[in-house]
Amino acid sequence: MISGTFLLAVVPLMAAALTYALRRFATLAVAVAVTLILALGLFIWIAPPDLTVTLAGRSLLMGQDVTWSGMSFRFTEALRPFLSFLYLITVIALIFAWRISQGRTFFAAALIVTSLASLILMVRPLTLAPLGLAFIACIAVFIVQSGRGGSTRGAFRQLWLPLAAFPFFLTAGWLLEQIPLNPDNPAPFNLAVTLLGWGLVLLLAPTPLHGPRVTLASEAPPLVAAFLQLISEAVILYLVRAFTADFLAIINDFNLARFLIYGGLFSMAWGGIAAVGQRDFAPLWSYAGLVNYGNLLLAMGLGLLSSWSLVLLLFGARTILILLGAMSLASLRQQAAATDFARVAGLANRLPWTVAGLLAGGLGLIGFPATAGFASQWTLLQQVAVRDARWIAVMVPAALLVAIGYLRGLAVLGGATANSQVRREPVVAGWLIALAVLASALLGLAPQLLTGPVSAALAALATLVGR
């Protein structure tokens, strides 16, 4: 009998092997990969976890446990929203990379990352899950570098924190296993909680641990950076919620909320200060993302003891805006062969959707009206005003500094043309960016459209944690 875990892990790996073999035929490779991932995404919603079904003449039980080397993996209905998110991000990234290349190894490596992320969500004991993030970081080296010479900072700095964090979790797991041997001794549990707390802080990487995040966004191909960030952040959000539900002492004794709140505020402050002086859209986008990430950390800190609805709303908007900014930046980099202000001057009339995407994606990250980020940012400001209004003195100036950075960029894009040889954006890529801009505007005007996915994710988290 085939286990659902085997299917969820092997299908993306099989797609990765096929796309790598067909890497010289990008259209065929993407068609195969997208078809397999969409079919898998549809199947997890159709197949009941606890009933045996027949697939290609073989019996399949989606919810069957798989045990290997002290680890167990199991698919449950509650995982459907999270796996669907992984598959959706993967499909969008593959389709866009088909028209604007992100490196010849991106297709295969992205599918391997998707397979690893799926296993992380299914693994028990939970303390082994961060090891999967370390593996993802190792795979990411190849697609971040993308065969380029020169600087390797982006490729190798993103390794630091996942590799530094997973020993904390492995040690904590070992300490938790010692508790039944001497249940009257509180020391192993207390030390395990401390290690888990610091491990989560390393994975969340608030300022001053933001360096790898910013370097990755500045130096990697834009869609590669967006894909890796969103997949990793989704997994880390899940782990934070799961660990804090299983071990309330992480909240009560370690006081993780304090690290999240003040780390978020420092991230916003530094992101705004760094963004205002940038003269290149790549680092400007990365620092706008850091400000938005600071808002997400702040919301997590406020929601640890209450609801995560705002956290998921912020992350949903962030996903759309990060993808929009990445697609626009990738288009700009391909068409103009640069992203610095001096070399992209005057391109607003030649790359209209790219410029619209740059502005909507960047300004949306700080909650600009009529963008996907507006409703969630406004809600966060209201909650902060009730909790401690002094924090607004950090949030609002940081957002304004990012806005000034983008307005400077807009002035350059609308000025005299620096390169009249720049071609117009590819049709398919332009339409994808246009759809993302319209989706952002629609969610800005009707944010209730995110209510359904957020509610499904909240319900799933409630059943996943504590088991």
C-alpha positions as a LaTeX table, in Angstrom:
\begin{tabular}{lrrr}
\hline
Residue & $x$ (\AA) & $y$ (\AA) & $z$ (\AA) \\
\hline
Met1 & 0.00 & 0.00 & 0.00 \\
Ile2 & 1.27 & 3.45 & $-0.94$ \\
Ser3 & 1.31 & 6.13 & 1.75 \\
Gly4 & 0.17 & 9.68 & 1.12 \\
Thr5 & 3.47 & 10.90 & 2.53 \\
Phe6 & 5.32 & 8.98 & $-0.17$ \\
Leu7 & 3.10 & 10.51 & $-2.86$ \\
Leu8 & 3.50 & 14.08 & $-1.56$ \\
Ala9 & 7.28 & 13.74 & $-1.38$ \\
Val10 & 7.90 & 11.79 & $-4.58$ \\
Val11 & 5.65 & 13.59 & $-7.09$ \\
Pro12 & 7.53 & 16.93 & $-6.77$ \\
Leu13 & 10.84 & 15.04 & $-6.89$ \\
Met14 & 9.71 & 13.20 & $-10.01$ \\
Ala15 & 8.68 & 16.53 & $-11.53$ \\
Ala16 & 12.11 & 17.92 & $-10.60$ \\
Ala17 & 13.88 & 15.07 & $-12.38$ \\
Leu18 & 11.76 & 15.52 & $-15.50$ \\
Thr19 & 12.21 & 19.29 & $-15.63$ \\
Tyr20 & 15.96 & 18.97 & $-15.20$ \\
Ala21 & 16.12 & 16.43 & $-18.01$ \\
Leu22 & 14.03 & 18.76 & $-20.18$ \\
Arg23 & 15.75 & 21.98 & $-19.08$ \\
Arg24 & 16.70 & 22.83 & $-22.67$ \\
Phe25 & 13.01 & 22.74 & $-23.58$ \\
Ala26 & 11.59 & 25.23 & $-21.09$ \\
Thr27 & 8.00 & 25.14 & $-22.36$ \\
Leu28 & 7.74 & 21.36 & $-22.12$ \\
Ala29 & 9.52 & 21.29 & $-18.75$ \\
Val30 & 7.19 & 23.87 & $-17.22$ \\
Ala31 & 4.11 & 22.20 & $-18.70$ \\
Val32 & 5.08 & 18.85 & $-17.14$ \\
Ala33 & 5.93 & 20.37 & $-13.74$ \\
Val34 & 2.83 & 22.57 & $-13.51$ \\
Thr35 & 0.56 & 19.70 & $-14.57$ \\
Leu36 & 1.97 & 17.35 & $-11.94$ \\
Ile37 & 1.82 & 19.93 & $-9.13$ \\
Leu38 & $-1.72$ & 21.02 & $-10.01$ \\
Ala39 & $-2.83$ & 17.39 & $-10.18$ \\
Leu40 & $-1.26$ & 16.74 & $-6.78$ \\
Gly41 & $-2.90$ & 19.84 & $-5.32$ \\
Leu42 & $-6.29$ & 18.71 & $-6.62$ \\
Phe43 & $-5.79$ & 15.15 & $-5.40$ \\
Ile44 & $-5.11$ & 16.12 & $-1.77$ \\
Trp45 & $-8.54$ & 17.76 & $-1.64$ \\
Ile46 & $-10.31$ & 14.80 & $-3.26$ \\
Ala47 & $-8.69$ & 11.83 & $-1.54$ \\
Pro48 & $-9.96$ & 11.18 & 2.02 \\
Pro49 & $-7.02$ & 10.66 & 4.42 \\
Asp50 & $-8.57$ & 7.71 & 6.24 \\
Leu51 & $-10.01$ & 5.74 & 3.31 \\
Thr52 & $-8.09$ & 3.53 & 0.91 \\
Val53 & $-8.35$ & 4.55 & $-2.74$ \\
Thr54 & $-6.98$ & 3.02 & $-5.92$ \\
Leu55 & $-4.43$ & 5.01 & $-7.91$ \\
Ala56 & $-2.89$ & 3.54 & $-11.07$ \\
Gly57 & $-3.88$ & 0.07 & $-9.91$ \\
Arg58 & $-2.24$ & 0.45 & $-6.48$ \\
Ser59 & $-3.90$ & 0.92 & $-3.10$ \\
Leu60 & $-3.27$ & 4.34 & $-1.56$ \\
Leu61 & $-3.98$ & 5.53 & 1.98 \\
Met62 & $-3.25$ & 9.25 & 2.25 \\
Gly63 & $-3.28$ & 9.28 & 6.06 \\
Gln64 & $-0.99$ & 6.29 & 6.56 \\
Asp65 & 1.95 & 6.87 & 8.92 \\
Val66 & 5.46 & 6.44 & 7.56 \\
Thr67 & 8.17 & 5.83 & 10.15 \\
Trp68 & 11.87 & 6.05 & 9.40 \\
Ser69 & 14.90 & 6.49 & 11.71 \\
Gly70 & 12.86 & 7.76 & 14.63 \\
Met71 & 10.81 & 10.13 & 12.47 \\
Ser72 & 7.17 & 9.74 & 11.50 \\
Phe73 & 5.34 & 11.46 & 8.66 \\
Arg74 & 1.59 & 11.66 & 8.24 \\
Phe75 & $-0.78$ & 13.59 & 5.99 \\
Thr76 & $-3.94$ & 14.97 & 7.59 \\
Glu77 & $-6.86$ & 17.02 & 6.30 \\
Ala78 & $-5.57$ & 19.99 & 8.27 \\
Leu79 & $-2.48$ & 20.13 & 6.06 \\
Arg80 & $-4.49$ & 20.81 & 2.91 \\
Pro81 & $-4.45$ & 24.65 & 3.13 \\
Phe82 & $-0.71$ & 24.73 & 3.84 \\
Leu83 & 0.21 & 22.31 & 1.06 \\
Ser84 & $-2.08$ & 24.18 & $-1.33$ \\
Phe85 & $-0.20$ & 27.39 & $-0.50$ \\
Leu86 & 3.14 & 25.70 & $-1.25$ \\
Tyr87 & 1.86 & 24.36 & $-4.56$ \\
Leu88 & 0.32 & 27.69 & $-5.58$ \\
Ile89 & 3.55 & 29.60 & $-4.96$ \\
Thr90 & 5.50 & 26.94 & $-6.85$ \\
Val91 & 3.19 & 27.04 & $-9.87$ \\
Ile92 & 3.26 & 30.85 & $-10.07$ \\
Ala93 & 7.05 & 30.87 & $-9.82$ \\
Leu94 & 7.44 & 28.19 & $-12.50$ \\
Ile95 & 5.10 & 29.91 & $-14.96$ \\
Phe96 & 6.77 & 33.30 & $-14.60$ \\
Ala97 & 10.28 & 31.81 & $-14.76$ \\
Trp98 & 9.23 & 30.16 & $-18.04$ \\
Arg99 & 9.07 & 33.63 & $-19.65$ \\
Ile100 & 11.80 & 35.41 & $-17.68$ \\
Ser101 & 14.52 & 32.94 & $-16.79$ \\
Gln102 & 15.66 & 32.72 & $-13.17$ \\
Gly103 & 18.45 & 30.26 & $-13.95$ \\
Arg104 & 18.43 & 26.87 & $-15.68$ \\
Thr105 & 18.35 & 24.95 & $-12.40$ \\
Phe106 & 15.46 & 26.91 & $-10.91$ \\
Phe107 & 12.68 & 24.61 & $-12.10$ \\
Ala108 & 14.17 & 21.44 & $-10.62$ \\
Ala109 & 15.47 & 23.04 & $-7.42$ \\
Ala110 & 12.15 & 24.78 & $-6.73$ \\
Leu111 & 10.34 & 21.45 & $-6.92$ \\
Ile112 & 12.85 & 19.84 & $-4.55$ \\
Val113 & 12.28 & 22.71 & $-2.11$ \\
Thr114 & 8.52 & 22.13 & $-2.37$ \\
Ser115 & 8.98 & 18.44 & $-1.57$ \\
Leu116 & 11.15 & 19.23 & 1.47 \\
Ala117 & 8.69 & 21.84 & 2.73 \\
Ser118 & 5.88 & 19.27 & 2.49 \\
Leu119 & 7.87 & 16.82 & 4.59 \\
Ile120 & 8.57 & 19.50 & 7.21 \\
Leu121 & 4.84 & 20.03 & 7.69 \\
Met122 & 4.25 & 16.29 & 8.17 \\
Val123 & 7.20 & 15.31 & 10.38 \\
Arg124 & 7.05 & 14.31 & 14.02 \\
Pro125 & 8.69 & 14.89 & 16.46 \\
Leu126 & 8.40 & 18.57 & 15.69 \\
Thr127 & 11.94 & 19.29 & 16.88 \\
Leu128 & 13.25 & 17.60 & 13.71 \\
Ala129 & 11.36 & 19.97 & 11.40 \\
Pro130 & 14.02 & 22.78 & 11.40 \\
Leu131 & 16.50 & 20.27 & 9.97 \\
Gly132 & 14.40 & 20.40 & 6.81 \\
Leu133 & 14.86 & 24.18 & 6.65 \\
Ala134 & 18.62 & 23.62 & 6.78 \\
Phe135 & 18.33 & 21.24 & 3.81 \\
Ile136 & 16.25 & 23.81 & 1.92 \\
Ala137 & 18.94 & 26.44 & 2.55 \\
Cys138 & 21.57 & 24.07 & 1.15 \\
Ile139 & 19.52 & 23.45 & $-2.01$ \\
Ala140 & 18.90 & 27.19 & $-2.31$ \\
Val141 & 22.61 & 27.89 & $-2.77$ \\
Phe142 & 22.45 & 26.55 & $-6.32$ \\
Ile143 & 19.47 & 28.61 & $-7.48$ \\
Val144 & 20.52 & 31.78 & $-5.69$ \\
Gln145 & 23.88 & 31.76 & $-7.43$ \\
Ser146 & 22.31 & 30.60 & $-10.74$ \\
Gly147 & 25.67 & 29.99 & $-12.35$ \\
Arg148 & 26.74 & 33.62 & $-11.90$ \\
Gly149 & 30.29 & 34.61 & $-11.13$ \\
Gly150 & 31.23 & 37.40 & $-8.75$ \\
Ser151 & 29.66 & 37.85 & $-5.33$ \\
Thr152 & 28.45 & 34.76 & $-3.47$ \\
Arg153 & 27.15 & 36.66 & $-0.43$ \\
Gly154 & 23.49 & 36.07 & $-1.18$ \\
Ala155 & 23.97 & 32.35 & $-1.75$ \\
Phe156 & 25.97 & 31.64 & 1.38 \\
Arg157 & 24.58 & 34.14 & 3.88 \\
Gln158 & 21.12 & 32.61 & 3.61 \\
Leu159 & 22.70 & 29.40 & 4.97 \\
Trp160 & 23.79 & 30.96 & 8.25 \\
Leu161 & 20.66 & 31.11 & 10.36 \\
Pro162 & 18.99 & 27.78 & 9.38 \\
Leu163 & 22.28 & 25.97 & 9.98 \\
Ala164 & 22.77 & 27.81 & 13.28 \\
Ala165 & 19.20 & 27.15 & 14.44 \\
Phe166 & 18.67 & 23.43 & 13.91 \\
Pro167 & 21.19 & 22.27 & 16.59 \\
Phe168 & 19.11 & 24.19 & 19.16 \\
Phe169 & 16.05 & 22.14 & 18.22 \\
Leu170 & 17.89 & 18.82 & 18.07 \\
Thr171 & 19.37 & 19.43 & 21.53 \\
Ala172 & 15.97 & 20.48 & 22.87 \\
Gly173 & 14.46 & 17.29 & 21.46 \\
Trp174 & 17.08 & 15.19 & 23.21 \\
Leu175 & 16.42 & 17.00 & 26.51 \\
Leu176 & 12.69 & 16.40 & 26.20 \\
Glu177 & 13.37 & 12.68 & 25.75 \\
Gln178 & 15.24 & 12.68 & 29.08 \\
Ile179 & 12.28 & 14.00 & 31.08 \\
Pro180 & 10.56 & 10.58 & 31.61 \\
Leu181 & 13.82 & 9.24 & 33.06 \\
Asn182 & 13.71 & 11.80 & 35.90 \\
Pro183 & 10.30 & 13.51 & 35.93 \\
Asp184 & 10.99 & 15.36 & 39.19 \\
Asn185 & 13.89 & 17.32 & 37.71 \\
Pro186 & 12.65 & 20.49 & 35.94 \\
Ala187 & 16.07 & 21.43 & 34.55 \\
Pro188 & 15.85 & 19.48 & 31.24 \\
Phe189 & 12.45 & 20.96 & 30.40 \\
Asn190 & 13.47 & 24.51 & 31.30 \\
Leu191 & 16.64 & 24.26 & 29.23 \\
Ala192 & 14.70 & 22.72 & 26.33 \\
Val193 & 12.24 & 25.62 & 26.38 \\
Thr194 & 15.10 & 28.13 & 26.33 \\
Leu195 & 16.73 & 26.35 & 23.39 \\
Leu196 & 13.45 & 26.18 & 21.48 \\
Gly197 & 12.87 & 29.89 & 22.09 \\
Trp198 & 16.31 & 30.90 & 20.84 \\
Gly199 & 15.98 & 28.53 & 17.90 \\
Leu200 & 12.74 & 30.23 & 16.85 \\
Val201 & 14.36 & 33.66 & 17.22 \\
Leu202 & 17.18 & 32.55 & 14.88 \\
Leu203 & 14.70 & 31.25 & 12.31 \\
Leu204 & 12.55 & 34.39 & 12.49 \\
Ala205 & 15.68 & 36.56 & 12.12 \\
Pro206 & 14.52 & 39.99 & 13.31 \\
Thr207 & 16.95 & 42.92 & 13.19 \\
Pro208 & 19.93 & 42.70 & 13.82 \\
Leu209 & 19.75 & 39.21 & 12.26 \\
His210 & 18.20 & 40.57 & 9.06 \\
Gly211 & 21.43 & 40.62 & 7.01 \\
Pro212 & 20.96 & 37.32 & 5.12 \\
Arg213 & 17.36 & 38.24 & 4.25 \\
Val214 & 18.32 & 41.61 & 2.76 \\
Thr215 & 21.37 & 40.25 & 0.94 \\
Leu216 & 19.32 & 37.43 & $-0.58$ \\
Ala217 & 16.66 & 39.83 & $-1.86$ \\
Ser218 & 19.29 & 42.22 & $-3.24$ \\
Glu219 & 21.60 & 39.75 & $-5.00$ \\
Ala220 & 19.56 & 36.68 & $-5.98$ \\
Pro221 & 17.34 & 36.58 & $-9.06$ \\
Pro222 & 14.20 & 38.35 & $-7.81$ \\
Leu223 & 11.75 & 35.48 & $-8.21$ \\
Val224 & 14.22 & 33.07 & $-6.60$ \\
Ala225 & 14.47 & 35.37 & $-3.57$ \\
Ala226 & 10.68 & 35.73 & $-3.37$ \\
Phe227 & 10.07 & 31.98 & $-3.72$ \\
Leu228 & 12.60 & 31.04 & $-1.04$ \\
Gln229 & 11.42 & 33.75 & 1.35 \\
Leu230 & 7.73 & 32.90 & 1.08 \\
Ile231 & 8.19 & 29.13 & 1.34 \\
Ser232 & 10.53 & 29.47 & 4.33 \\
Glu233 & 8.35 & 32.06 & 6.06 \\
Ala234 & 5.24 & 29.92 & 5.65 \\
Val235 & 7.01 & 26.93 & 7.22 \\
Ile236 & 8.45 & 29.07 & 10.03 \\
Leu237 & 5.04 & 30.59 & 10.83 \\
Tyr238 & 3.67 & 27.07 & 11.11 \\
Leu239 & 6.53 & 26.03 & 13.39 \\
Val240 & 6.13 & 29.06 & 15.66 \\
Arg241 & 2.45 & 28.37 & 16.09 \\
Ala242 & 3.01 & 24.64 & 16.63 \\
Phe243 & 5.86 & 25.02 & 19.13 \\
Thr244 & 4.12 & 27.71 & 21.16 \\
Ala245 & 0.96 & 25.60 & 21.35 \\
Asp246 & 2.84 & 22.46 & 22.36 \\
Phe247 & 5.09 & 24.33 & 24.82 \\
Leu248 & 3.30 & 27.29 & 26.39 \\
Ala249 & 6.43 & 27.95 & 28.45 \\
Ile250 & 8.00 & 29.45 & 25.30 \\
Ile251 & 5.44 & 32.24 & 25.69 \\
Asn252 & 5.19 & 32.41 & 29.47 \\
Asp253 & 8.78 & 31.75 & 30.59 \\
Phe254 & 10.98 & 32.52 & 27.58 \\
Asn255 & 8.69 & 35.44 & 26.64 \\
Leu256 & 8.95 & 34.99 & 22.88 \\
Ala257 & 6.41 & 37.78 & 22.36 \\
Arg258 & 8.94 & 40.32 & 23.67 \\
Phe259 & 11.49 & 39.26 & 21.05 \\
Leu260 & 8.89 & 39.39 & 18.29 \\
Ile261 & 7.51 & 42.80 & 19.24 \\
Tyr262 & 10.80 & 44.60 & 19.72 \\
Gly263 & 12.48 & 42.68 & 16.90 \\
Gly264 & 9.65 & 43.77 & 14.64 \\
Leu265 & 9.98 & 47.40 & 15.67 \\
Phe266 & 13.75 & 47.37 & 15.14 \\
Ser267 & 13.25 & 45.71 & 11.74 \\
Met268 & 10.80 & 48.42 & 10.70 \\
Ala269 & 13.06 & 51.23 & 11.89 \\
Trp270 & 16.17 & 49.89 & 10.19 \\
Gly271 & 14.30 & 49.01 & 7.00 \\
Gly272 & 12.92 & 52.53 & 6.68 \\
Ile273 & 16.25 & 54.23 & 7.39 \\
Ala274 & 18.06 & 52.02 & 4.89 \\
Ala275 & 15.38 & 52.32 & 2.19 \\
Val276 & 15.25 & 56.09 & 1.93 \\
Gly277 & 18.80 & 56.44 & 0.62 \\
Gln278 & 18.79 & 53.59 & $-1.91$ \\
Arg279 & 19.45 & 54.26 & $-5.57$ \\
Asp280 & 18.74 & 50.75 & $-6.80$ \\
Phe281 & 15.35 & 49.06 & $-6.95$ \\
Ala282 & 16.65 & 45.67 & $-5.78$ \\
Pro283 & 17.88 & 46.77 & $-2.33$ \\
Leu284 & 14.97 & 49.23 & $-2.08$ \\
Trp285 & 12.57 & 46.31 & $-2.55$ \\
Ser286 & 14.47 & 44.23 & $-0.01$ \\
Tyr287 & 14.26 & 46.96 & 2.65 \\
Ala288 & 10.58 & 47.56 & 1.93 \\
Gly289 & 10.14 & 43.85 & 2.50 \\
Leu290 & 12.04 & 44.16 & 5.79 \\
Val291 & 9.66 & 46.89 & 6.99 \\
Asn292 & 6.70 & 44.70 & 6.08 \\
Tyr293 & 8.31 & 41.72 & 7.79 \\
Gly294 & 8.70 & 43.85 & 10.91 \\
Asn295 & 4.95 & 44.44 & 10.86 \\
Leu296 & 4.41 & 40.68 & 10.57 \\
Leu297 & 6.68 & 40.01 & 13.56 \\
Leu298 & 4.86 & 42.65 & 15.59 \\
Ala299 & 1.50 & 41.08 & 14.76 \\
Met300 & 2.86 & 37.65 & 15.73 \\
Gly301 & 4.02 & 39.02 & 19.07 \\
Leu302 & 0.60 & 40.53 & 19.72 \\
Gly303 & $-1.18$ & 37.36 & 18.60 \\
Leu304 & 0.77 & 34.69 & 20.47 \\
Leu305 & $-1.75$ & 34.64 & 23.30 \\
Ser306 & $-4.78$ & 35.43 & 21.15 \\
Ser307 & $-5.86$ & 34.97 & 17.54 \\
Trp308 & $-3.56$ & 34.67 & 14.56 \\
Ser309 & $-6.14$ & 36.01 & 12.11 \\
Leu310 & $-4.24$ & 39.28 & 11.62 \\
Val311 & $-0.94$ & 37.41 & 11.21 \\
Leu312 & $-2.39$ & 35.29 & 8.42 \\
Leu313 & $-4.07$ & 38.32 & 6.82 \\
Leu314 & $-0.74$ & 40.17 & 6.80 \\
Phe315 & 1.06 & 37.14 & 5.40 \\
Gly316 & $-1.54$ & 36.64 & 2.67 \\
Ala317 & $-1.15$ & 40.24 & 1.55 \\
Arg318 & 2.64 & 39.97 & 1.86 \\
Thr319 & 2.65 & 36.93 & $-0.41$ \\
Ile320 & 0.86 & 38.77 & $-3.22$ \\
Leu321 & 2.99 & 41.90 & $-2.88$ \\
Ile322 & 6.33 & 40.08 & $-2.65$ \\
Leu323 & 5.49 & 38.07 & $-5.78$ \\
Leu324 & 4.36 & 41.23 & $-7.57$ \\
Gly325 & 7.54 & 43.09 & $-6.66$ \\
Ala326 & 9.71 & 40.12 & $-7.64$ \\
Met327 & 8.06 & 39.68 & $-11.03$ \\
Ser328 & 8.37 & 43.39 & $-11.79$ \\
Leu329 & 12.00 & 43.50 & $-10.68$ \\
Ala330 & 12.80 & 40.42 & $-12.78$ \\
Ser331 & 11.21 & 42.05 & $-15.83$ \\
Leu332 & 13.15 & 45.27 & $-15.25$ \\
Arg333 & 16.41 & 43.37 & $-14.81$ \\
Gln334 & 15.90 & 41.41 & $-18.02$ \\
Gln335 & 14.77 & 44.28 & $-20.22$ \\
Ala336 & 17.15 & 46.97 & $-18.93$ \\
Ala337 & 19.98 & 44.64 & $-17.78$ \\
Ala338 & 20.07 & 46.69 & $-14.56$ \\
Thr339 & 17.99 & 47.86 & $-11.62$ \\
Asp340 & 19.94 & 50.94 & $-10.45$ \\
Phe341 & 18.25 & 54.29 & $-10.91$ \\
Ala342 & 20.89 & 55.70 & $-13.26$ \\
Arg343 & 20.42 & 52.95 & $-15.86$ \\
Val344 & 16.64 & 52.59 & $-15.76$ \\
Ala345 & 15.80 & 56.28 & $-16.05$ \\
Gly346 & 12.86 & 57.12 & $-18.29$ \\
Leu347 & 11.60 & 53.56 & $-18.75$ \\
Ala348 & 8.07 & 54.21 & $-17.50$ \\
Asn349 & 6.76 & 54.63 & $-21.06$ \\
Arg350 & 8.49 & 51.48 & $-22.36$ \\
Leu351 & 7.77 & 49.17 & $-19.43$ \\
Pro352 & 4.42 & 50.41 & $-18.10$ \\
Trp353 & 3.29 & 47.24 & $-16.32$ \\
Thr354 & 6.73 & 46.62 & $-14.90$ \\
Val355 & 6.82 & 50.11 & $-13.41$ \\
Ala356 & 3.25 & 49.77 & $-12.13$ \\
Gly357 & 4.19 & 46.46 & $-10.52$ \\
Leu358 & 7.29 & 47.93 & $-8.90$ \\
Leu359 & 5.30 & 50.73 & $-7.31$ \\
Ala360 & 2.25 & 48.67 & $-6.34$ \\
Gly361 & 4.41 & 45.90 & $-4.91$ \\
Gly362 & 6.75 & 48.20 & $-3.01$ \\
Leu363 & 4.21 & 50.69 & $-1.69$ \\
Gly364 & 1.78 & 47.88 & $-0.91$ \\
Leu365 & 4.32 & 46.44 & 1.52 \\
Ile366 & 3.93 & 49.55 & 3.66 \\
Gly367 & 0.13 & 49.54 & 3.46 \\
Phe368 & $-0.49$ & 52.11 & 0.71 \\
Pro369 & $-4.22$ & 52.61 & $-0.03$ \\
Ala370 & $-5.77$ & 50.55 & $-2.85$ \\
Thr371 & $-3.16$ & 47.81 & $-2.50$ \\
Ala372 & $-3.38$ & 44.36 & $-0.94$ \\
Gly373 & $-1.48$ & 45.53 & 2.14 \\
Phe374 & $-3.74$ & 48.41 & 3.11 \\
Ala375 & $-6.45$ & 46.64 & 5.15 \\
Ser376 & $-4.08$ & 44.45 & 7.15 \\
Gln377 & $-1.70$ & 47.33 & 7.92 \\
Trp378 & $-4.57$ & 49.55 & 9.01 \\
Thr379 & $-5.90$ & 46.81 & 11.28 \\
Leu380 & $-2.45$ & 46.37 & 12.81 \\
Leu381 & $-2.19$ & 50.12 & 13.47 \\
Gln382 & $-5.54$ & 50.00 & 15.26 \\
Gln383 & $-4.40$ & 47.12 & 17.46 \\
Val384 & $-1.10$ & 48.82 & 18.22 \\
Ala385 & $-2.90$ & 52.04 & 19.18 \\
Val386 & $-4.79$ & 50.07 & 21.82 \\
Arg387 & $-1.73$ & 48.15 & 23.08 \\
Asp388 & 0.96 & 50.86 & 23.06 \\
Ala389 & 0.51 & 53.93 & 20.86 \\
Arg390 & 4.21 & 54.78 & 21.16 \\
Trp391 & 5.02 & 52.02 & 18.69 \\
Ile392 & 3.21 & 53.99 & 15.99 \\
Ala393 & 6.08 & 56.50 & 16.21 \\
Val394 & 8.24 & 53.78 & 14.66 \\
Met395 & 5.75 & 52.25 & 12.25 \\
Val396 & 4.56 & 55.38 & 10.45 \\
Pro397 & 7.98 & 57.04 & 9.89 \\
Ala398 & 9.40 & 53.73 & 8.62 \\
Ala399 & 6.59 & 53.47 & 6.08 \\
Leu400 & 7.05 & 57.10 & 5.01 \\
Leu401 & 10.79 & 56.60 & 4.47 \\
Val402 & 10.10 & 53.62 & 2.20 \\
Ala403 & 7.51 & 55.67 & 0.32 \\
Ile404 & 10.06 & 58.46 & $-0.20$ \\
Gly405 & 12.50 & 55.90 & $-1.60$ \\
Tyr406 & 9.93 & 54.69 & $-4.13$ \\
Leu407 & 8.85 & 58.21 & $-5.04$ \\
Arg408 & 12.49 & 59.02 & $-5.84$ \\
Gly409 & 12.55 & 55.94 & $-8.03$ \\
Leu410 & 9.31 & 56.99 & $-9.75$ \\
Ala411 & 10.77 & 60.41 & $-10.51$ \\
Val412 & 13.74 & 58.73 & $-12.19$ \\
Leu413 & 11.57 & 56.30 & $-14.17$ \\
Gly414 & 9.46 & 59.17 & $-15.45$ \\
Gly415 & 12.44 & 61.33 & $-16.41$ \\
Ala416 & 14.70 & 61.41 & $-19.45$ \\
Thr417 & 15.41 & 58.03 & $-21.05$ \\
Ala418 & 18.86 & 56.69 & $-20.25$ \\
Asn419 & 18.66 & 53.72 & $-22.64$ \\
Ser420 & 16.49 & 54.02 & $-25.73$ \\
Gln421 & 17.35 & 50.46 & $-26.82$ \\
Val422 & 15.27 & 48.83 & $-24.08$ \\
Arg423 & 12.59 & 46.57 & $-25.54$ \\
Arg424 & 9.06 & 46.37 & $-24.23$ \\
Glu425 & 8.25 & 43.70 & $-21.67$ \\
Pro426 & 7.39 & 40.19 & $-22.93$ \\
Val427 & 3.68 & 39.74 & $-23.51$ \\
Val428 & 3.13 & 36.81 & $-21.12$ \\
Ala429 & 5.29 & 38.35 & $-18.38$ \\
Gly430 & 3.53 & 41.67 & $-18.83$ \\
Trp431 & 0.11 & 40.04 & $-18.49$ \\
Leu432 & 1.17 & 38.15 & $-15.37$ \\
Ile433 & 2.39 & 41.38 & $-13.78$ \\
Ala434 & $-0.81$ & 43.14 & $-14.84$ \\
Leu435 & $-2.92$ & 40.39 & $-13.26$ \\
Ala436 & $-0.92$ & 40.67 & $-10.04$ \\
Val437 & $-1.38$ & 44.47 & $-9.99$ \\
Leu438 & $-5.12$ & 44.07 & $-10.50$ \\
Ala439 & $-5.30$ & 41.35 & $-7.83$ \\
Ser440 & $-3.52$ & 43.66 & $-5.39$ \\
Ala441 & $-5.91$ & 46.51 & $-6.19$ \\
Leu442 & $-8.93$ & 44.22 & $-5.86$ \\
Leu443 & $-7.82$ & 43.02 & $-2.43$ \\
Gly444 & $-7.16$ & 46.62 & $-1.44$ \\
Leu445 & $-10.76$ & 47.49 & $-2.30$ \\
Ala446 & $-12.31$ & 44.21 & $-1.10$ \\
Pro447 & $-10.05$ & 42.73 & 1.60 \\
Gln448 & $-12.85$ & 40.41 & 2.70 \\
Leu449 & $-11.83$ & 38.16 & $-0.21$ \\
Leu450 & $-9.01$ & 36.90 & 2.02 \\
Thr451 & $-11.40$ & 35.95 & 4.81 \\
Gly452 & $-12.07$ & 32.46 & 3.45 \\
Pro453 & $-8.42$ & 31.37 & 3.08 \\
Val454 & $-7.50$ & 32.95 & 6.43 \\
Ser455 & $-10.36$ & 31.16 & 8.19 \\
Ala456 & $-9.37$ & 27.83 & 6.63 \\
Ala457 & $-5.77$ & 28.29 & 7.73 \\
Leu458 & $-6.86$ & 29.25 & 11.27 \\
Ala459 & $-9.06$ & 26.17 & 11.53 \\
Ala460 & $-6.22$ & 24.01 & 10.25 \\
Leu461 & $-3.77$ & 25.44 & 12.79 \\
Ala462 & $-6.23$ & 24.74 & 15.58 \\
Thr463 & $-6.29$ & 21.03 & 14.70 \\
Leu464 & $-2.61$ & 20.69 & 13.89 \\
Val465 & $-1.04$ & 22.05 & 17.03 \\
Gly466 & $-0.84$ & 20.27 & 20.31 \\
Arg467 & $-0.98$ & 16.76 & 18.86 \\
\hline
\end{tabular}
